[in-house]
Coordinates of C-alpha atoms and ligand atoms in Angstrom, one line a residue:
Chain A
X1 CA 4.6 -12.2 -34.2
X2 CA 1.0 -11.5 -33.6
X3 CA -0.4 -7.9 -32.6
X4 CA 0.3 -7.1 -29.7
X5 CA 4.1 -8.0 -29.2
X6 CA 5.3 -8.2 -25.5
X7 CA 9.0 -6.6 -24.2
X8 CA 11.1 -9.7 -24.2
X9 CA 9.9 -10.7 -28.0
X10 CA 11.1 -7.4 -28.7
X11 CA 14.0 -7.8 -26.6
X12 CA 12.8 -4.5 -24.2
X13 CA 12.6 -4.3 -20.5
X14 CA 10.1 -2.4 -18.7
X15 CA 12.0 -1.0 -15.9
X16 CA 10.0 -1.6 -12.6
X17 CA 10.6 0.9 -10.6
X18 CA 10.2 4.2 -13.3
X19 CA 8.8 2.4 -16.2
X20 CA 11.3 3.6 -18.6
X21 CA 11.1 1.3 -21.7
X22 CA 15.3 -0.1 -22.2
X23 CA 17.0 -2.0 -24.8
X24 CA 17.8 -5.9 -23.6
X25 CA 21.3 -5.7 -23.4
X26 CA 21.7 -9.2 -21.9
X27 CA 24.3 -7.9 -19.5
X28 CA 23.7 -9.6 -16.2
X29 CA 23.8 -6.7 -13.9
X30 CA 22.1 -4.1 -16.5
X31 CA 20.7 -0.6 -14.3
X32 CA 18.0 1.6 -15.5
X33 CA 19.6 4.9 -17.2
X34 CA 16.7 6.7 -15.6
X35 CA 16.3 5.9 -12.1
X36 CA 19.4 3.1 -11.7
X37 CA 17.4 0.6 -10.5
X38 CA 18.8 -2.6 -11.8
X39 CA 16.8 -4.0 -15.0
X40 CA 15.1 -7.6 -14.7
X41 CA 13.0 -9.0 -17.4
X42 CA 10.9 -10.5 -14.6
X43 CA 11.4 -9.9 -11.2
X44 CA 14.1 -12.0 -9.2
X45 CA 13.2 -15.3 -7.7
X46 CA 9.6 -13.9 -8.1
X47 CA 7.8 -17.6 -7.4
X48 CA 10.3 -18.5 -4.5
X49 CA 10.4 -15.7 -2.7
X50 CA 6.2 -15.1 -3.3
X51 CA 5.7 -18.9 -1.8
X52 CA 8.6 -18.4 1.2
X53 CA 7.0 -14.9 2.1
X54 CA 3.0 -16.5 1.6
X55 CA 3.7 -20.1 3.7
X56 CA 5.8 -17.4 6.7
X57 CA 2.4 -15.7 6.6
X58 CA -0.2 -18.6 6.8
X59 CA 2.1 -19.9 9.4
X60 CA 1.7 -16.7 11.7
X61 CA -1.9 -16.3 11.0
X62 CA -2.5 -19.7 12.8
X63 CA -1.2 -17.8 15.7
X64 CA -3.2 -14.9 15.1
X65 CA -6.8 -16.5 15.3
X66 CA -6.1 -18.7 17.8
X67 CA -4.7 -16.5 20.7
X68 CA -6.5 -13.6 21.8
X69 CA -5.4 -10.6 20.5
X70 CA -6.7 -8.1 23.1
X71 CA -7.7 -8.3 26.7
X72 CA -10.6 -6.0 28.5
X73 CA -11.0 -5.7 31.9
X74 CA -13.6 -4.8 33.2
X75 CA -15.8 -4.2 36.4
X76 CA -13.4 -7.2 37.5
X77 CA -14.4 -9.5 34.4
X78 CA -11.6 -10.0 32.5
X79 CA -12.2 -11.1 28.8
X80 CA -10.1 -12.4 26.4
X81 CA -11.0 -11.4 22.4
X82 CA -9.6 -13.5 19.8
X83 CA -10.3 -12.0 16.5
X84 CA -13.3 -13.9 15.7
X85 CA -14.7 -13.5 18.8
X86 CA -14.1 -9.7 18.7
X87 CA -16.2 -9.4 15.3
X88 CA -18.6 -11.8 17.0
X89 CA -19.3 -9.2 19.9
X90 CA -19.1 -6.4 17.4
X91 CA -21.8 -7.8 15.8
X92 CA -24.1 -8.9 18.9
X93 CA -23.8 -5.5 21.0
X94 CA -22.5 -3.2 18.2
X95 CA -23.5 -2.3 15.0
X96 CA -23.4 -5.8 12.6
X97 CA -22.5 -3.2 9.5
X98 CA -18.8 -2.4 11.4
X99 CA -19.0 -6.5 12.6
X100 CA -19.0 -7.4 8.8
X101 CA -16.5 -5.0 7.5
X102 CA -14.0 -6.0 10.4
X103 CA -14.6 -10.0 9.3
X104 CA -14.0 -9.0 6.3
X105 CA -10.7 -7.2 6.4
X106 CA -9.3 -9.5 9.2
X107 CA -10.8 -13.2 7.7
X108 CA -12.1 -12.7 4.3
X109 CA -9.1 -10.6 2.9
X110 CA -6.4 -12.4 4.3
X111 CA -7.9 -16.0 3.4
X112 CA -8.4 -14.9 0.0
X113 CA -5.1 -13.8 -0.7
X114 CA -4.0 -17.1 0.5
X115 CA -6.1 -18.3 -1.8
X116 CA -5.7 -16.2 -4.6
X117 CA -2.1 -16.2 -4.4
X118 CA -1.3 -20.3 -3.9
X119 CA -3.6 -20.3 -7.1
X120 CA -1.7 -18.0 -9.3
X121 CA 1.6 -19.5 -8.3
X122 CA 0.3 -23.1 -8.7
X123 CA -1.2 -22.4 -12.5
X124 CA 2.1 -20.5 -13.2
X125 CA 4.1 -23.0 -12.3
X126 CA 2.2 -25.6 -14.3
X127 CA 1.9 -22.7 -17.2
X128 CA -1.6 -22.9 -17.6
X129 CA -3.3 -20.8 -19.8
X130 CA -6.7 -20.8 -18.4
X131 CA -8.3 -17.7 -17.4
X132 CA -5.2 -15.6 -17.6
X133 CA -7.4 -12.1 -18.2
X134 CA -9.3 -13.2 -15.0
X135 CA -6.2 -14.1 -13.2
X136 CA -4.8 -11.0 -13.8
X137 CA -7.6 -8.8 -12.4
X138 CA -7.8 -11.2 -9.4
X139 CA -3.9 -10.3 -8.5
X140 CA -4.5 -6.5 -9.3
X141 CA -7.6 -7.0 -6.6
X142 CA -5.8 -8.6 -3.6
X143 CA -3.1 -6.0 -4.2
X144 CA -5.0 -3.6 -4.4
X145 CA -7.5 -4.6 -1.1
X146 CA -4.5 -6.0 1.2
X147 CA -3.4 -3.6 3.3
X148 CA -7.3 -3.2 4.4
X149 CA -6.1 -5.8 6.6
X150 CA -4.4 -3.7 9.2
X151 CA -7.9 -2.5 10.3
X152 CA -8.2 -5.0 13.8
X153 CA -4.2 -4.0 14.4
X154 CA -5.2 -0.4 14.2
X155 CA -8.9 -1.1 16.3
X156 CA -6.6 -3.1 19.2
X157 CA -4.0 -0.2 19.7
X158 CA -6.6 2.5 19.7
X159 CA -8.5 0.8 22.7
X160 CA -5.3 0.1 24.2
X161 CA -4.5 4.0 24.1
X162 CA -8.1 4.7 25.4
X163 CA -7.4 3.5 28.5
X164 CA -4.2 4.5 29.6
X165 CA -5.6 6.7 32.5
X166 CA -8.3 4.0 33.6
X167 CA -7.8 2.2 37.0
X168 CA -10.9 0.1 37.0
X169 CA -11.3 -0.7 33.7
X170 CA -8.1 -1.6 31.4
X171 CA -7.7 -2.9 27.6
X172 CA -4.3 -4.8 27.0
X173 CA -3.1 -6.1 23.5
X174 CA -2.4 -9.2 23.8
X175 CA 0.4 -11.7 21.2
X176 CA -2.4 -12.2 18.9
X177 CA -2.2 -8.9 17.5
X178 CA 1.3 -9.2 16.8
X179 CA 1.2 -12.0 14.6
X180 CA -1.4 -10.6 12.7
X181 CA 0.1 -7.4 12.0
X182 CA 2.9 -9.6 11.3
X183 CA 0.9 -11.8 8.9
X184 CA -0.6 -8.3 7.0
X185 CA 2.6 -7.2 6.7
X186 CA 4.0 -10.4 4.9
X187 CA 1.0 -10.9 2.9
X188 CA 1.9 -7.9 1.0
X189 CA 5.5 -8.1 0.5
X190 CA 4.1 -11.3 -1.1
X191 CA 2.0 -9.9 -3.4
X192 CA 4.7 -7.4 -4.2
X193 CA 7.4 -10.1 -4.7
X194 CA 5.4 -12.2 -7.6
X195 CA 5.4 -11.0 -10.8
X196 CA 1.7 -10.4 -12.8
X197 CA 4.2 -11.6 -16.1
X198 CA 4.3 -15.1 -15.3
X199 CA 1.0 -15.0 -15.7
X200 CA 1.2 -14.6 -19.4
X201 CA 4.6 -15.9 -20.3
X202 CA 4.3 -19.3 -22.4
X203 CA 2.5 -19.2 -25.8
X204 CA -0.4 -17.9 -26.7
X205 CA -3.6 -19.7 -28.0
X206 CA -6.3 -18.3 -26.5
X207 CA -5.8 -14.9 -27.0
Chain B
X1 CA 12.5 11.5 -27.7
X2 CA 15.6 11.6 -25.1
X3 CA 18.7 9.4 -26.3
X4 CA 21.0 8.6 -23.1
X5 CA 23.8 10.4 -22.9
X6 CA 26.4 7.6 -22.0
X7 CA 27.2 8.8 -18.3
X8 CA 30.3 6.6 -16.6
X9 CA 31.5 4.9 -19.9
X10 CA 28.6 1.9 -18.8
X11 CA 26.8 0.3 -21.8
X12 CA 23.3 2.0 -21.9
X13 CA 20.7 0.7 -23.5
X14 CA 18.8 2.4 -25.8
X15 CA 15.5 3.5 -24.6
X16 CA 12.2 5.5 -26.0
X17 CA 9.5 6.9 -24.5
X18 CA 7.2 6.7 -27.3
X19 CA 6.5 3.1 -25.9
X20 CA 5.0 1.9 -22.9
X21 CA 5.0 -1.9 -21.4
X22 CA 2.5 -3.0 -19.5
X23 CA 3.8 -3.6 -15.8
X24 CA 1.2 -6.6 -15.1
X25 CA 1.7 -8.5 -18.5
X26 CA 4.9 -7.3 -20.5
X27 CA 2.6 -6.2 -23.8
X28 CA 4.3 -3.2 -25.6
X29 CA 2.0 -0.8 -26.4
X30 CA 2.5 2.6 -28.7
X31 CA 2.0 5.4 -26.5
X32 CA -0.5 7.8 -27.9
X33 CA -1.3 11.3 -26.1
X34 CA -4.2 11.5 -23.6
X35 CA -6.8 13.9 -23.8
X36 CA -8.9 15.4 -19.8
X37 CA -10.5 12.1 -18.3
X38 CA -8.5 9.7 -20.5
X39 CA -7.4 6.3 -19.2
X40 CA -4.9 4.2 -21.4
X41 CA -5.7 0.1 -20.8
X42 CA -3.8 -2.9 -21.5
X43 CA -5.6 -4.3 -24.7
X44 CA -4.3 -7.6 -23.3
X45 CA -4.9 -7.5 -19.6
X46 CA -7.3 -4.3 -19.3
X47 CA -4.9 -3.1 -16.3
X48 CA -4.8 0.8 -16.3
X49 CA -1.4 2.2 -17.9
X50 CA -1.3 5.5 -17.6
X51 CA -3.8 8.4 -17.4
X52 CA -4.4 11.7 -18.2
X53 CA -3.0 14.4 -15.8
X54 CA -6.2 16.7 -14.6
X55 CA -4.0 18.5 -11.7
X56 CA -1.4 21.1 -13.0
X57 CA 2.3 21.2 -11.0
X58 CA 1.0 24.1 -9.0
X59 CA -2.3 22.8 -8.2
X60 CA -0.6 19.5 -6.9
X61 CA 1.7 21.4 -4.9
X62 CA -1.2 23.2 -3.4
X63 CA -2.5 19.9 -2.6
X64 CA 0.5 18.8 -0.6
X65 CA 0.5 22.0 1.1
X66 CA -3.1 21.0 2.7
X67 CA -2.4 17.2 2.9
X68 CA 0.9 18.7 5.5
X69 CA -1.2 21.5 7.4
X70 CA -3.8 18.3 7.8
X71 CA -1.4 16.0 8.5
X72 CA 0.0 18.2 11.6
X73 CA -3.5 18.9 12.6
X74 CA -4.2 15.0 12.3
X75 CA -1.3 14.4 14.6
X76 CA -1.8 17.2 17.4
X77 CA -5.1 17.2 18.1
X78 CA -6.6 14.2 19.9
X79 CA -8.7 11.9 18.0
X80 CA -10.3 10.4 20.7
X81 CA -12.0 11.4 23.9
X82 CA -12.9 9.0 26.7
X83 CA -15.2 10.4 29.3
X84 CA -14.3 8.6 32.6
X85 CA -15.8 9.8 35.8
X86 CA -16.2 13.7 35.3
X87 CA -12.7 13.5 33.6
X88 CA -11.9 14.0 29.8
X89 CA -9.1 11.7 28.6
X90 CA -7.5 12.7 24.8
X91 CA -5.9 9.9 22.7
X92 CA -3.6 11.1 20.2
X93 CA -1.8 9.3 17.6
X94 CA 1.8 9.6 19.3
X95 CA 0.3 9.1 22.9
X96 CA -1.2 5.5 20.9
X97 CA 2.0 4.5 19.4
X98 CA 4.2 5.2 23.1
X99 CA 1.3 3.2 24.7
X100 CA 1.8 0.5 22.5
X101 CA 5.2 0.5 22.8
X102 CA 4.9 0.4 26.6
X103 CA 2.6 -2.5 26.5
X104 CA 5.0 -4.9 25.0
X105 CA 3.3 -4.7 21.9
X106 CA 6.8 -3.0 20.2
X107 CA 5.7 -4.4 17.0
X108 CA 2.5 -3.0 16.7
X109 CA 4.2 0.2 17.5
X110 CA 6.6 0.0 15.1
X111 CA 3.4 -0.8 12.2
X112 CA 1.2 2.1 13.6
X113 CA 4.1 4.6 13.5
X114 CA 5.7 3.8 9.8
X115 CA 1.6 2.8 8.7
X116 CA 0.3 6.6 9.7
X117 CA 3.1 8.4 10.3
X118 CA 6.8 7.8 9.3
X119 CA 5.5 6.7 5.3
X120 CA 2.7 9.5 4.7
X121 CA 5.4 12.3 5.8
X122 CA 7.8 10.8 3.6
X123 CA 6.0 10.7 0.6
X124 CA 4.4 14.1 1.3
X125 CA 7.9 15.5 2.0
X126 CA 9.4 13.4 -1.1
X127 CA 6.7 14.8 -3.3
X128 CA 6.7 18.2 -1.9
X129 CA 10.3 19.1 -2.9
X130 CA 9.6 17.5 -6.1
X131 CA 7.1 19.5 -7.0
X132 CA 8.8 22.6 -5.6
X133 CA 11.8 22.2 -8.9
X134 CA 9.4 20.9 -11.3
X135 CA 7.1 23.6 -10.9
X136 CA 9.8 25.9 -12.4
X137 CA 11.0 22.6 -14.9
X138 CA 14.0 21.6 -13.3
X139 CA 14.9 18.4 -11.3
X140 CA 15.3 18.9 -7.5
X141 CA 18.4 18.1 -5.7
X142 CA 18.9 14.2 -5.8
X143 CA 15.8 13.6 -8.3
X144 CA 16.6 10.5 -9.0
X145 CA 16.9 8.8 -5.8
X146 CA 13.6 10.4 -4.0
X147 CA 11.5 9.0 -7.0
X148 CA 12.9 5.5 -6.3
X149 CA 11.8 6.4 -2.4
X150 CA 8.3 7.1 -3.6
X151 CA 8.5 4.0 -5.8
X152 CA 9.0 2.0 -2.6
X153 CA 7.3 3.7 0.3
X154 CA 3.7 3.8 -1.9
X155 CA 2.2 1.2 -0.6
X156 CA 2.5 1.6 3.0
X157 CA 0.9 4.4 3.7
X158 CA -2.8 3.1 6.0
X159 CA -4.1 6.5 6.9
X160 CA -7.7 5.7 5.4
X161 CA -7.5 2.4 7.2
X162 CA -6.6 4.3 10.6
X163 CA -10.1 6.3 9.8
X164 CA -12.3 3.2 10.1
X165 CA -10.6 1.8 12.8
X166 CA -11.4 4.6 14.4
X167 CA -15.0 4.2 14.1
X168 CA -14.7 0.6 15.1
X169 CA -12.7 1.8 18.0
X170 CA -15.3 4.1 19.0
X171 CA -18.7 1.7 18.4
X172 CA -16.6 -1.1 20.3
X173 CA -15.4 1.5 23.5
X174 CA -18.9 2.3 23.9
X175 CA -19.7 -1.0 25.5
X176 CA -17.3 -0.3 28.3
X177 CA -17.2 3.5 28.2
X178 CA -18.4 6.9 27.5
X179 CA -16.6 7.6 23.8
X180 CA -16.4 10.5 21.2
X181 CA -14.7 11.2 18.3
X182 CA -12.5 14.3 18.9
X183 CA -11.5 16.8 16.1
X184 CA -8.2 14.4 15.0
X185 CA -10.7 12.5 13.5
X186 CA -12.0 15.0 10.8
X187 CA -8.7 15.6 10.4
X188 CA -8.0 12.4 9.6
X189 CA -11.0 11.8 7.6
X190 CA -9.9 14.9 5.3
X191 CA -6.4 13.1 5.4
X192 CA -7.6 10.0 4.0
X193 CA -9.5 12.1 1.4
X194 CA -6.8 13.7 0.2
X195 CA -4.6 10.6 -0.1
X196 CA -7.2 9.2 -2.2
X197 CA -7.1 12.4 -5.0
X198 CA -3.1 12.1 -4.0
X199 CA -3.2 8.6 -5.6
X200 CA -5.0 9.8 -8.5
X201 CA -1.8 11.2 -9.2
X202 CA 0.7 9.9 -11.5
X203 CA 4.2 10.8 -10.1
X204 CA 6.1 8.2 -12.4
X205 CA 5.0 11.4 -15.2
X206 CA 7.5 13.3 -13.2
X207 CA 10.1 11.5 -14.9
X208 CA 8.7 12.0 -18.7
X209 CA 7.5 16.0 -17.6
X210 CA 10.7 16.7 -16.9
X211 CA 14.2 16.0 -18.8
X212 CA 17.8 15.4 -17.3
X213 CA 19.2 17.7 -19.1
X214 CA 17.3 20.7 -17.4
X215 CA 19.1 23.0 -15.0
Ligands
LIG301 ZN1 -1.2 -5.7 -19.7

C-alpha cells in the first residue's frame, strides 16, 4: 500500500452529501449516521446516467442554435436572433467586450463541457491513466464555470420584460431559448451525476 | 472524536473525524488543524479540502442578515428603467418572471424564478436558522435534514449571472430604446458580492462545530 491510501483500500466511504468519513460495512443499503444520506463508494450509475443526461443535452442544444431564440420588433422590422446572431449584433452595434463574454458563456462553455465531459467518460471507461491530475482540474473547471451558461436565458427574459408596456416596439422569446435553458440545465445535472473517482480508480503507475 | 451512538438498532458504521477523503479522488488524508488563511489540498489531485474558517458564527449570521435585507431590496425595487415616450417603465424581477410566464416561455419562468429567487432564499433561510442554534452550540430544529437541503440546492443559485445579464440587457436595449440601470441593480450587484464571500464559507463545518449530542 503506497502513501497515500484511498477510502475503498481502507475499506472507508466518504459520505457525499456531509463528508463524514464511515466504515465500509458492505451492507447494500448502508445510510450516513450523520446526515442519512445513503453511503455509495462511488456514486450510482455515475457513467450511465452522466452520458444519458450529456447526449439529452447536445440533443437540445441543436435546437437551441438553430431556432431563434428571441424576436424584436421594431419600427415594423421584425427580426429574428438566433443565439449566434445575437452575439454577432452585440458585437457590431454594442460593445465587442459584452459580445465576447456572451459567446463565451452561450458557445464556448457549453461546447467544452461536451467536450470535456465525452472525454473523461471515454478515458474512464477505457481506464486510462493518462493525465489523470489534469483531468481532474478540467472536471473541477467545467463544474465550476457551468452554470455561467444561463447568461443569454437571463439577457432574453430581461428584454422580454422591458417591453411589456411598448406598443410599437415589442421583444418576444422565442423556443430557442427554451431548449437552451433546458440544455444548461442538463449540462449540469451531468456534471453532478459523474463521479471525479473514476478518474483515479485502476492502479497506479504514474503517480 | 464522536463514536455513534447506535440510534434504531441499524448497523452503524464506525466513523472518525480525524480523517478526511478527498470528494474528487477518494485519497484519505489525516486531518491536521488549520491555522487564518489555510487551505488543505489533495496531495493527489490538488482539489481544495477544506479551509480555514476566517468568519466567526456571529459574523456569518450578520452576513445573512445583509445578504436578506439586500435580497428584499434586490427584489422590490426595479432593476430596470425603460424611457419610452416621456414615460418611465420599471422592470422588476417578479414583473420579469410573470412576463415570461405569460409569453409562453413557462420554462424560462420556471429557471428565472428557482435561478434568482426560490434557491438563494432557501439557502439564506436554511443557513439563517442554522446559524441562529449554532451561535449558542446547539443544533436547530431538524438539523439534519436542512444541511442535506443546502447540500442540494448549492449549486443553483445564478444571482451573479442575473448581474451581467443585466448589463447585456441594458447595452443590447439601447439599440432599440432609451435604457438605465435602476437601483435593483446595485442591489443585485452587492447580492452577487455577498454570495461570493457566502461561498467562502464552509457550511459542511457546521456538522464537525457542532455535536449531536448538544441540547
Ligand atoms: Zn483528491
Amino acid at each position: 500500500m503506497n502513501a497515500m491510501p484511498r477510502a475503498h483500500e481502507l475499506g472507508l466511504i466518504g459520505c457525499h452529501v456531509c463528508g463524514l468519513v464511515c466504515r465500509d460495512t458492505q451492507v447494500p443499503d448502508a445510510a450516513c449516521p450523520r446526515c442519512g444520506a445513503s453511503l455509495h463508494r462511488r456514486k450510482p450509475d455515475s457513467c450511465a446516467r452522466t452520458w444519458a443526461l450529456l447526449i439529452a443535452a447536445f440533443i437540445l442544444y441543436i435546437p437551441a442554435n438553430v431556432l431563434p431564440i428571441m424576436r424584436t420588433v421594431s419600427l415594423g422590422s421584425v427580426d429574428d436572433n438566433t443565439i449566434l446572431s445575437g452575439v454577432m449584433e452585440l458585437w457590431v452595434k454594442g460593445s465587442p467586450d459584452l459580445a465576447v463574454i456572451v459567446f463565451t458563456a452561450s458557445i464556448v462553455v457549453p461546447m467544452m463541457k461536451f467536450l470535456v465531459m465525452g472525454t473523461l467518460l471515454l478515458s474512464v471507461h477505457r481506464g486510462s491513466h493518462w493525465a489523470r491530475a489534469q483531468r481532474a482540474r478540467l472536471y473541477r473547471l467545467v463544474e465550476f464555470i457551468g452554470y455561467w451558461s444561463m447568461l443569454d436565458v437571463f439577457v432574453v427574459s430581461l428584454l422580454t420584460a422591458l417591453v411589456q408596456f411598448g406598443f410599437f416596439s415589442a421583444v418576444e422569446p422565442l423556443p430557442g431559448v427554451v431548449y437552451f435553458g433546458l440544455t444548461v440545465v442538463l449540462t449540469m445535472l451531468a456534471s453532478m451525476n459523474f463521479d471525479p473517482r473514476l478518474i483515479w480508480d485502476g492502479k497506479d503507475e504514474d503517480d | 472524536m464522536t463514536l455513534p451512538s447506535s440510534s434504531n438498532g441499524q448497523i452503524q458504521p464506525a466513523l472518525t473525524s480525524s480523517l478526511l477523503v478527498c470528494e474528487h479522488c477518494d485519497t484519505v488524508h489525516r486531518r491536521r488543524p488549520l491555522v487564518r488563511g489555510d487551505v488543505a489540498r489533495c496531495a493527489r489531485c490538488h482539489a481544495v479540502l477544506e479551509w480555514h474558517q476566517r468568519l466567526s458564527l456571529d459574523a456569518m449570521l450578520a452576513l445573512v442578515a445583509t445578504v436578506m435585507v439586500v435580497f428584499v431590496q434586490a427584489n422590490v425595487w426595479p432593476i430596470i428603467t425603460l424611457g419610452f415616450n416621456g414615460e418611465q417603465i420599471h422592470a422588476r424581477l417578479w414583473g420579469i418572471i410573470m412576463m415570461m410566464w405569460r409569453e409562453h416561455s413557462q420554462v424560462v419562468a420556471v429557471l428565472a424564478a428557482g435561478t434568482l429567487f426560490f434557491f438563494p432564499l432557501c439557502k439564506m433561510l436554511a443557513l439563517g436558522w442554522l446559524l441562529i442554534y449554532a451561535r449558542w452550540g446547539r443544533r436547530a430544529p431538524g438539523f439534519r435534514q436542512v444541511m442535506v437541503v443546502l447540500h442540494y440546492i448549492q449549486p443553483w443559485t445564478m444571482s451573479e449571472v442575473f448581474v451581467l445579464g443585466v448589463l447585456v440587457s441594458i447595452v443590447k436595449a439601447q439599440l432599440y430604446f432609451d435604457v438605465t440601470p435602476d437601483a435593483g441593480v446595485f442591489a443585485y450587484a452587492v447580492l452577487a458580492i455577498l454570495i461570493t464571500i457566502f461561498s467562502g464559507i464552509d457550511v459542511r463545518q457546521l456538522w464537525d462545530k457542532i455535536p449531536e449530542d448538544a441540547p
